[in-house]
Tab-separated table of C-alpha atoms in Angstrom:
chain	number	residue	atom	x	y	z
A	1	MET	CA	0.000	0.000	0.000
A	2	ILE	CA	2.893	2.398	0.743
A	3	LYS	CA	4.290	1.886	-2.765
A	4	GLU	CA	0.942	2.762	-4.350
A	5	ALA	CA	0.484	5.740	-2.019
A	6	LEU	CA	3.885	7.157	-2.990
A	7	GLU	CA	3.079	6.760	-6.680
A	8	ALA	CA	-0.267	8.511	-6.247
A	9	GLN	CA	1.372	11.301	-4.277
A	10	ALA	CA	4.025	11.868	-6.939
A	11	GLN	CA	1.368	11.939	-9.662
A	12	TRP	CA	-0.680	14.507	-7.736
A	13	ILE	CA	2.303	16.748	-7.003
A	14	GLU	CA	3.425	16.760	-10.648
A	15	SER	CA	-0.058	17.420	-12.043
A	16	LEU	CA	-1.110	20.224	-9.668
A	17	ARG	CA	-1.568	23.541	-11.501
A	18	PHE	CA	-2.430	27.034	-10.325
A	19	GLU	CA	-5.792	26.688	-12.076
A	20	ASN	CA	-6.613	23.849	-9.638
A	21	LEU	CA	-6.438	26.221	-6.669
A	22	ASN	CA	-9.618	27.953	-5.562
A	23	LYS	CA	-9.592	31.415	-4.004
A	24	ASN	CA	-9.731	30.079	-0.443
A	25	ILE	CA	-6.696	27.866	-1.003
A	26	ILE	CA	-4.780	30.790	-2.517
A	27	ALA	CA	-5.742	33.056	0.376
A	28	SER	CA	-4.669	30.402	2.903
A	29	ALA	CA	-1.298	29.962	1.196
A	30	LYS	CA	-0.674	33.715	1.304
A	31	ARG	CA	-1.523	33.809	5.006
A	32	VAL	CA	0.862	30.933	5.711
A	33	LEU	CA	3.600	32.715	3.752
A	34	LEU	CA	3.165	36.038	5.572
A	35	ASP	CA	3.123	34.357	8.973
A	36	SER	CA	6.175	32.275	8.095
A	37	LEU	CA	8.186	35.277	6.920
A	38	ALA	CA	7.432	36.989	10.234
A	39	ALA	CA	8.620	33.906	12.127
A	40	MET	CA	11.869	33.767	10.133
A	41	ALA	CA	12.476	37.474	10.720
A	42	ALA	CA	11.840	37.247	14.462
A	43	GLY	CA	13.985	34.145	14.776
A	44	SER	CA	16.860	35.720	12.855
A	45	ALA	CA	17.587	37.873	15.909
A	46	LEU	CA	18.409	34.730	17.906
A	47	LEU	CA	21.051	33.496	15.445
A	48	LYS	CA	24.549	34.808	14.839
A	49	SER	CA	25.865	34.789	11.284
A	50	PRO	CA	28.880	32.542	10.752
A	51	GLU	CA	31.952	34.105	9.180
A	52	SER	CA	31.234	32.498	5.828
A	53	LEU	CA	27.801	31.799	4.371
A	54	GLY	CA	29.158	30.483	1.095
A	55	GLU	CA	28.748	32.072	-2.291
A	56	GLY	CA	25.264	32.200	-3.747
A	57	PRO	CA	22.222	34.342	-4.468
A	58	SER	CA	19.964	33.162	-1.649
A	59	CYS	CA	18.541	35.428	1.032
A	60	VAL	CA	18.924	34.760	4.740
A	61	VAL	CA	15.896	36.529	6.183
A	62	GLY	CA	16.909	39.365	8.499
A	63	LYS	CA	20.612	39.187	7.608
A	64	GLU	CA	22.814	41.285	5.325
A	65	GLY	CA	24.035	40.075	1.961
A	66	THR	CA	23.331	36.744	0.297
A	67	ALA	CA	24.412	33.175	0.916
A	68	SER	CA	24.591	29.757	-0.648
A	69	GLY	CA	21.223	28.089	-0.985
A	70	GLU	CA	22.279	25.447	1.505
A	71	TRP	CA	23.232	27.919	4.240
A	72	ALA	CA	20.096	29.985	3.600
A	73	ALA	CA	17.821	26.930	3.824
A	74	PHE	CA	19.457	25.850	7.080
A	75	LEU	CA	19.457	29.267	8.780
A	76	ASN	CA	15.958	30.276	7.654
A	77	GLY	CA	14.569	26.921	8.762
A	78	THR	CA	16.272	27.129	12.145
A	79	ALA	CA	15.141	30.723	12.662
A	80	MET	CA	11.564	30.019	11.635
A	81	VAL	CA	10.867	27.691	14.566
A	82	SER	CA	13.084	29.285	17.203
A	83	THR	CA	10.493	31.687	18.646
A	84	GLU	CA	7.644	29.148	18.620
A	85	LEU	CA	5.482	31.605	16.682
A	86	ASP	CA	5.344	29.803	13.319
A	87	GLU	CA	2.146	28.313	11.994
A	88	GLY	CA	1.252	24.665	12.495
A	89	ASN	CA	-1.294	21.997	11.677
A	90	GLN	CA	-2.823	19.662	14.228
A	91	PHE	CA	-3.457	16.977	11.620
A	92	ALA	CA	0.269	16.868	10.852
A	93	LYS	CA	1.068	16.988	14.563
A	94	GLY	CA	3.658	19.648	13.833
A	95	HIS	CA	4.675	22.575	11.643
A	96	PRO	CA	4.357	21.836	7.896
A	97	ALA	CA	5.478	25.146	6.375
A	98	SER	CA	8.686	25.277	8.404
A	99	HIS	CA	9.874	22.077	6.726
A	100	PHE	CA	9.780	23.321	3.133
A	101	LEU	CA	9.443	27.118	2.833
A	102	PRO	CA	13.110	27.848	3.651
A	103	ALA	CA	14.239	25.322	1.010
A	104	LEU	CA	11.764	26.772	-1.479
A	105	LEU	CA	13.018	30.325	-0.852
A	106	SER	CA	16.557	29.128	-1.568
A	107	GLU	CA	15.599	27.376	-4.788
A	108	ILE	CA	13.434	30.231	-6.085
A	109	ARG	CA	16.517	32.464	-6.402
A	110	LYS	CA	18.010	30.223	-9.091
A	111	GLY	CA	15.548	31.218	-11.809
A	112	ARG	CA	12.674	33.423	-12.832
A	113	TYR	CA	9.558	32.055	-11.164
A	114	SER	CA	6.202	33.771	-10.946
A	115	GLY	CA	3.992	34.188	-7.911
A	116	LYS	CA	1.636	31.609	-9.414
A	117	ASP	CA	4.506	29.126	-9.662
A	118	PHE	CA	5.413	29.786	-6.044
A	119	LEU	CA	1.862	29.425	-4.708
A	120	THR	CA	1.284	26.194	-6.623
A	121	VAL	CA	4.498	24.615	-5.353
A	122	MET	CA	3.804	25.867	-1.848
A	123	VAL	CA	0.366	24.238	-1.742
A	124	ALA	CA	1.707	20.957	-3.137
A	125	ALA	CA	4.442	20.909	-0.504
A	126	TYR	CA	2.108	21.838	2.344
A	127	GLU	CA	-0.324	19.043	1.540
A	128	THR	CA	2.579	16.609	1.174
A	129	ALA	CA	3.885	17.582	4.610
A	130	VAL	CA	0.532	17.121	6.311
A	131	LEU	CA	-0.136	13.787	4.608
A	132	TRP	CA	3.185	12.458	5.913
A	133	GLY	CA	2.725	14.021	9.337
A	134	SER	CA	-0.731	12.520	9.701
A	135	ALA	CA	0.322	9.090	8.385
A	136	VAL	CA	3.321	8.666	10.691
A	137	SER	CA	3.031	7.607	14.326
A	138	LEU	CA	6.324	8.534	15.958
A	139	THR	CA	7.494	6.941	19.184
A	140	ALA	CA	6.990	8.985	22.339
A	141	LYS	CA	10.620	10.165	22.517
A	142	VAL	CA	10.951	11.261	18.869
A	143	HIS	CA	10.250	14.928	18.190
A	144	PRO	CA	8.261	15.727	14.988
A	145	HIS	CA	10.940	18.074	13.592
A	146	GLY	CA	13.264	16.866	10.886
A	147	ASN	CA	11.702	13.538	9.956
A	148	TRP	CA	8.336	13.370	8.166
A	149	GLY	CA	8.694	16.960	6.901
A	150	THR	CA	11.773	16.406	4.725
A	151	ALA	CA	9.612	14.924	1.949
A	152	SER	CA	7.765	18.222	1.541
A	153	ALA	CA	10.989	20.158	0.893
A	154	ALA	CA	12.095	17.564	-1.676
A	155	ALA	CA	8.662	17.746	-3.310
A	156	ALA	CA	8.764	21.562	-3.411
A	157	VAL	CA	12.196	21.761	-5.013
A	158	SER	CA	11.466	18.948	-7.468
A	159	LYS	CA	8.191	20.477	-8.613
A	160	LEU	CA	9.686	23.950	-8.939
A	161	GLN	CA	12.376	22.450	-11.158
A	162	GLY	CA	9.667	20.950	-13.393
A	163	ARG	CA	10.609	17.344	-12.676
A	164	SER	CA	8.619	14.381	-13.986
A	165	ARG	CA	6.290	12.203	-11.944
A	166	GLU	CA	8.897	9.424	-11.971
A	167	PHE	CA	11.585	11.772	-10.644
A	168	ILE	CA	9.317	13.143	-7.889
A	169	HIS	CA	8.482	9.575	-6.916
A	170	LYS	CA	12.182	8.790	-6.467
A	171	ALA	CA	12.679	12.044	-4.533
A	172	LEU	CA	9.847	11.239	-2.119
A	173	ILE	CA	11.250	7.795	-1.368
A	174	LEU	CA	14.779	9.134	-0.902
A	175	ALA	CA	13.696	12.069	1.289
A	176	ASN	CA	11.822	9.711	3.578
A	177	SER	CA	14.833	7.421	3.782
A	178	ILE	CA	16.994	10.085	5.463
A	179	PRO	CA	14.909	11.261	8.455
A	180	MET	CA	16.731	12.420	11.567
A	181	PRO	CA	16.326	10.719	14.971
A	182	THR	CA	15.131	13.893	16.646
A	183	ALA	CA	14.695	13.879	20.420
A	184	TRP	CA	12.022	15.401	22.658
A	185	ALA	CA	14.782	15.435	25.269
A	186	SER	CA	16.305	18.416	23.448
A	187	VAL	CA	13.210	20.450	24.280
A	188	PHE	CA	13.105	19.625	27.963
A	189	ALA	CA	16.848	20.249	28.259
A	190	GLY	CA	16.340	23.619	26.566
A	191	ALA	CA	18.833	22.750	23.801
A	192	ASN	CA	18.190	24.693	20.602
A	193	VAL	CA	19.580	21.874	18.509
A	194	ARG	CA	15.854	21.136	18.379
A	195	ASP	CA	15.463	24.223	16.132
A	196	ALA	CA	18.362	23.075	13.959
A	197	TYR	CA	16.451	19.860	13.213
A	198	VAL	CA	14.189	21.914	10.956
A	199	GLY	CA	17.095	23.763	9.392
A	200	LEU	CA	18.771	20.460	8.518
A	201	SER	CA	15.486	19.031	7.229
A	202	ASN	CA	15.279	21.918	4.740
A	203	LEU	CA	18.911	21.455	3.777
A	204	HIS	CA	18.362	17.742	3.161
A	205	GLY	CA	15.185	18.341	1.162
A	206	LEU	CA	16.940	20.976	-0.938
A	207	MET	CA	19.696	18.477	-1.750
A	208	VAL	CA	17.480	15.477	-2.537
A	209	PRO	CA	16.840	16.277	-6.260
A	210	ALA	CA	20.594	16.595	-6.852
A	211	MET	CA	21.134	13.377	-4.898
A	212	VAL	CA	18.663	11.610	-7.204
A	213	GLU	CA	20.600	12.949	-10.182
A	214	THR	CA	23.825	11.451	-8.811
A	215	GLY	CA	22.216	8.036	-8.722
A	216	ILE	CA	21.449	7.768	-5.017
A	217	PHE	CA	18.154	5.955	-4.531
A	218	SER	CA	16.090	4.123	-1.947
A	219	GLU	CA	13.104	1.788	-1.814
A	220	PRO	CA	9.729	1.899	-0.030
A	221	GLU	CA	10.816	-0.931	2.274
A	222	VAL	CA	13.441	1.381	3.776
A	223	VAL	CA	10.826	4.051	4.472
A	224	VAL	CA	8.479	1.539	6.099
A	225	SER	CA	11.232	0.174	8.326
A	226	LEU	CA	12.330	3.638	9.463
A	227	PHE	CA	8.838	4.804	10.389
A	228	THR	CA	7.415	1.571	11.814
A	229	GLU	CA	10.404	-0.014	13.555
A	230	ILE	CA	12.970	2.702	14.316
A	231	LEU	CA	11.487	6.208	14.622
A	232	GLY	CA	7.840	5.256	14.742
A	233	THR	CA	5.313	2.526	15.321
A	234	ALA	CA	3.064	2.876	12.265
A	235	LEU	CA	2.842	4.343	8.755
A	236	ASP	CA	-0.726	4.605	7.494
A	237	GLY	CA	-0.700	4.020	3.743
A	238	LYS	CA	-4.370	4.925	3.431
A	239	LYS	CA	-3.814	8.409	4.870
A	240	LEU	CA	-0.648	8.838	2.848
A	241	GLY	CA	-2.490	8.222	-0.397
A	242	GLU	CA	-5.378	10.612	0.213
A	243	THR	CA	-4.468	12.813	-2.749
A	244	GLU	CA	-7.886	12.504	-4.376
A	245	ARG	CA	-9.725	13.999	-1.434
A	246	GLY	CA	-9.069	17.540	-2.639
A	247	LEU	CA	-7.016	20.261	-0.979
A	248	LEU	CA	-8.028	20.689	2.624
A	249	TYR	CA	-5.166	20.855	5.057
A	250	ILE	CA	-3.685	24.258	4.234
A	251	GLU	CA	-7.080	25.709	5.128
A	252	LYS	CA	-7.028	23.876	8.469
A	253	ASN	CA	-3.856	25.227	9.976
A	254	TYR	CA	-3.402	27.377	13.060
A	255	MET	CA	-1.619	30.669	13.713
A	256	LYS	CA	0.017	31.279	17.078
A	257	LEU	CA	-0.278	34.340	19.301
A	258	TYR	CA	1.993	33.171	22.129
A	259	PRO	CA	5.759	32.410	21.712
A	260	SER	CA	5.373	28.991	23.292
A	261	CYS	CA	4.458	25.463	22.289
A	262	ARG	CA	0.951	25.344	20.945
A	263	TYR	CA	0.088	22.750	23.600
A	264	THR	CA	0.323	25.538	26.202
A	265	HIS	CA	-2.093	27.852	24.409
A	266	GLY	CA	-5.319	26.294	25.609
A	267	VAL	CA	-4.341	26.951	29.233
A	268	LEU	CA	-3.216	30.503	28.411
A	269	ASP	CA	-6.474	31.350	26.634
A	270	GLY	CA	-8.418	29.727	29.467
A	271	LEU	CA	-6.606	31.693	32.166
A	272	LYS	CA	-7.167	34.938	30.273
A	273	GLU	CA	-10.870	34.164	30.315
A	274	LEU	CA	-10.837	33.341	34.038
A	275	MET	CA	-8.842	36.503	34.772
A	276	ALA	CA	-11.517	38.480	32.950
A	277	GLN	CA	-13.996	36.852	35.349
A	278	GLY	CA	-11.975	38.071	38.343
A	279	LEU	CA	-9.282	35.454	38.961
A	280	LYS	CA	-6.167	36.880	40.666
A	281	ALA	CA	-2.787	35.224	41.100
A	282	CYS	CA	-2.763	35.905	44.839
A	283	GLU	CA	-5.909	33.762	45.266
A	284	VAL	CA	-4.419	30.624	43.760
A	285	GLU	CA	-3.905	27.693	46.101
A	286	ARG	CA	-3.307	25.297	43.226
A	287	ILE	CA	-4.282	24.766	39.593
A	288	GLU	CA	-5.072	21.361	38.093
A	289	VAL	CA	-4.799	20.979	34.324
A	290	GLU	CA	-6.122	17.941	32.468
A	291	ALA	CA	-4.798	17.585	28.933
A	292	TYR	CA	-4.304	15.253	25.980
A	293	LYS	CA	-1.141	13.137	25.946
A	294	ALA	CA	1.224	15.458	24.088
A	295	ALA	CA	0.306	18.492	26.206
A	296	ALA	CA	0.534	16.482	29.421
A	297	MET	CA	4.287	16.100	28.823
A	298	LEU	CA	4.785	19.848	29.337
A	299	ARG	CA	4.757	19.770	33.134
A	300	GLU	CA	8.183	21.170	34.108
A	301	THR	CA	7.682	23.766	36.869
A	302	ARG	CA	11.219	25.224	36.984
A	303	PRO	CA	12.610	25.495	33.445
A	304	ASP	CA	16.194	26.759	33.291
A	305	GLN	CA	16.437	27.554	29.579
A	306	ILE	CA	14.305	29.717	27.311
A	307	LEU	CA	13.357	26.828	25.029
A	308	SER	CA	12.239	24.634	27.925
A	309	ALA	CA	10.221	27.597	29.274
A	310	ARG	CA	8.402	27.774	25.941
A	311	PHE	CA	7.412	24.134	26.524
A	312	SER	CA	6.197	24.438	30.112
A	313	ILE	CA	2.510	24.745	30.933
A	314	PRO	CA	3.203	25.627	34.610
A	315	PHE	CA	5.708	28.368	33.701
A	316	THR	CA	3.657	29.981	30.922
A	317	ALA	CA	0.494	29.777	33.036
A	318	ALA	CA	2.231	31.399	36.024
A	319	ALA	CA	3.637	34.127	33.766
A	320	MET	CA	0.162	34.813	32.390
A	321	LEU	CA	-1.328	35.083	35.885
A	322	LEU	CA	1.406	37.325	37.285
A	323	ARG	CA	2.278	39.446	34.234
A	324	GLY	CA	-1.034	39.394	32.348
A	325	GLN	CA	0.610	38.296	29.106
A	326	VAL	CA	2.973	35.805	27.510
A	327	THR	CA	5.081	37.562	24.898
A	328	ALA	CA	8.716	37.648	23.862
A	329	GLU	CA	9.346	39.721	27.013
A	330	GLU	CA	8.456	36.709	29.160
A	331	MET	CA	10.897	34.481	27.263
A	332	THR	CA	13.998	35.974	28.856
A	333	PHE	CA	16.279	34.656	31.600
A	334	PRO	CA	15.268	37.253	34.230
A	335	VAL	CA	11.627	36.219	33.868
A	336	ILE	CA	12.073	32.454	33.773
A	337	ARG	CA	14.234	32.712	36.911
A	338	ASP	CA	11.825	35.016	38.744
A	339	THR	CA	11.133	33.402	42.130
A	340	GLU	CA	7.518	34.568	42.274
A	341	ILE	CA	6.754	32.961	38.904
A	342	ARG	CA	8.602	29.784	39.910
A	343	ASP	CA	6.703	29.564	43.193
A	344	LEU	CA	3.352	29.922	41.431
A	345	ALA	CA	4.377	27.438	38.722
A	346	GLY	CA	5.047	24.927	41.495
A	347	LYS	CA	1.346	25.059	42.370
A	348	ILE	CA	0.275	24.027	38.856
A	349	SER	CA	-0.037	20.334	37.993
A	350	VAL	CA	-0.672	18.756	34.585
A	351	ARG	CA	-1.975	15.261	33.961
A	352	GLU	CA	-3.110	13.232	30.984
A	353	ASP	CA	-6.807	12.550	30.431
A	354	GLU	CA	-7.833	9.592	28.246
A	355	GLU	CA	-11.170	11.138	27.288
A	356	LEU	CA	-9.392	14.181	25.852
A	357	ASN	CA	-7.030	11.848	23.963
A	358	SER	CA	-10.052	10.299	22.252
A	359	TRP	CA	-11.039	13.668	20.767
A	360	LEU	CA	-7.799	14.001	18.788
A	361	PRO	CA	-6.898	15.107	16.137
A	362	ASP	CA	-10.046	17.137	15.498
A	363	THR	CA	-10.244	18.726	18.945
A	364	ARG	CA	-7.411	19.536	21.306
A	365	ALA	CA	-9.298	20.151	24.510
A	366	MET	CA	-8.065	20.959	28.019
A	367	ARG	CA	-9.693	21.340	31.432
A	368	ILE	CA	-8.593	23.858	34.035
A	369	LYS	CA	-9.585	23.795	37.706
A	370	VAL	CA	-8.385	26.633	39.930
A	371	ILE	CA	-8.554	25.969	43.676
A	372	ARG	CA	-8.711	29.372	45.394
A	373	LYS	CA	-7.999	30.412	48.955
A	374	GLU	CA	-11.284	30.926	50.834
A	375	LYS	CA	-13.212	31.202	47.542
A	376	GLU	CA	-15.157	28.864	45.296
A	377	PRO	CA	-13.091	26.966	42.709
A	378	MET	CA	-13.179	28.151	39.113
A	379	GLU	CA	-13.383	25.616	36.281
A	380	LEU	CA	-13.196	25.884	32.510
A	381	MET	CA	-13.089	23.569	29.487
A	382	ILE	CA	-11.171	24.844	26.457
A	383	THR	CA	-12.044	23.259	23.108
A	384	GLU	CA	-10.668	25.857	20.694
A	385	ILE	CA	-7.909	28.446	20.761
A	386	LYS	CA	-7.690	31.844	19.117
A	387	GLY	CA	-5.823	31.234	15.875
A	388	ASP	CA	-7.281	27.759	15.278
A	389	PHE	CA	-8.873	27.180	11.882
A	390	SER	CA	-12.209	27.117	13.735
A	391	LEU	CA	-11.396	30.495	15.351
A	392	PRO	CA	-8.948	32.060	12.881
A	393	LEU	CA	-7.087	35.320	13.107
A	394	SER	CA	-8.646	37.941	10.874
A	395	ASP	CA	-6.507	39.340	8.080
A	396	GLU	CA	-6.030	42.478	10.155
A	397	GLU	CA	-4.990	40.477	13.221
A	398	LEU	CA	-2.479	38.564	11.101
A	399	LYS	CA	-1.018	41.821	9.777
A	400	GLU	CA	-0.817	43.159	13.326
A	401	LYS	CA	1.116	40.035	14.327
A	402	PHE	CA	3.444	40.511	11.334
A	403	HIS	CA	4.162	44.130	12.273
A	404	GLY	CA	4.714	43.222	15.914
A	405	MET	CA	7.220	40.496	15.098
A	406	THR	CA	9.205	42.398	12.468
A	407	SER	CA	9.213	46.068	13.531
A	408	PHE	CA	12.632	45.628	15.217
A	409	LEU	CA	14.088	44.670	11.830
A	410	TRP	CA	12.211	46.514	9.071
A	411	ASP	CA	10.735	50.004	8.997
A	412	GLU	CA	7.036	50.489	8.326
A	413	SER	CA	7.547	51.220	4.642
A	414	ARG	CA	9.334	47.930	4.039
A	415	ARG	CA	6.829	45.970	6.124
A	416	GLU	CA	3.956	47.395	4.109
A	417	LYS	CA	5.728	46.547	0.834
A	418	ILE	CA	6.145	42.937	1.927
A	419	ILE	CA	2.490	42.680	2.949
A	420	ASP	CA	1.373	44.228	-0.338
A	421	LEU	CA	3.466	41.850	-2.436
A	422	VAL	CA	2.222	38.800	-0.535
A	423	GLU	CA	-1.388	39.924	-0.920
A	424	ARG	CA	-1.023	40.166	-4.720
A	425	LEU	CA	1.454	37.344	-5.118
A	426	GLU	CA	-0.353	35.742	-8.055
A	427	THR	CA	0.232	38.901	-10.109
A	428	ILE	CA	4.025	38.900	-9.629
A	429	GLU	CA	5.990	37.757	-12.671
A	430	ASP	CA	9.282	37.279	-10.824
A	431	MET	CA	9.562	36.295	-7.138
A	432	ASN	CA	12.805	38.243	-6.953
A	433	GLU	CA	10.569	41.266	-6.552
A	434	LEU	CA	9.801	40.048	-3.023
A	435	LEU	CA	12.939	38.268	-1.881
A	436	PRO	CA	15.341	41.251	-1.787
A	437	LEU	CA	13.051	42.904	0.777
A	438	LEU	CA	13.643	40.124	3.293
A	439	GLY	CA	17.248	40.885	4.217
A	440	ALA	CA	18.465	43.138	6.992
């Protein structure tokens, strides 16, 4: 079944044309692009530039000059996920766009490609990423960065190059034969090698078409073994081959408003609602959070690194209660080491609830119970989060997020130019009209 699914996927990727995309799909792709560019720009501030970026025409978002396509794909991919503000998709169980957009931006500089070309390739890659993310069941200790997403970068580059169905088929098999053994332990240790997983995934995907040309190949049996015996426990061929169902997933993504793991956002939205009803931090005796399995892992009460703070429900919840917000300002060492926040975080427990697990992947629900000193408890069930596809950001809210994340880097005139070009992307004859605006 995997062999047939890969063949069907390659056929669909090769045959997709701009004329196949309806206006909602096009609008969704533009929104994903704008949000992703903001994430790359914001993340660029967290990365130093190495002395040499290689010779080449590719843009490293937020940095001066140009670089080799390989360095640009790696750095843009790493930057894009480093602030935890990039878009994601619950059906993929991860972040589809981060796995291919940096590679696509590198490849686009090699020729004259229109906005229609870019949007078509972007949609094909996004759907490829989500199909793989939804089909793979990773083991509990494997992080979903740098493994199932590599296929989408290979698909994007291959399609942009105008490759045949047979070539794309080979590229998909090869890309899924070189996944990385990425560790959740990196997150809880606060090690930003976790961000580099995505950078390397883009680099690998960018290289796959050239690897195919050199004669390097793989077979479906290798892919099955990797994802059912080594990195994962199952690979659903039926889901993987769902190319005839139409384009759905890019319209069902989420946009993030907090610079923390999306699994924390339900609690943060819930606490904001309870605070609006009168909840005060000084009243809290303890808080009990019930969550689905993945969110229940985020229970560290005293994170020591910024990355591990982004993945802590107790820390982000305590910061929300005491500071009234969770923004980039809260993701700094003085805040994560604040004794008042740490003391309150110690009163917040998180446990897994099997009923909430049964609602996945369609609904990521969480329950919050606040036990208050000398007051009645407050309880809340959260079934959707601001930014979900069921409760999406408006276009104006998305632009506000873009401005907020990039104002440190670009002046208002440049930010408005980028927004304008993204909004009319299908009218652009050469993507190089946009890319030069993305540097420092």
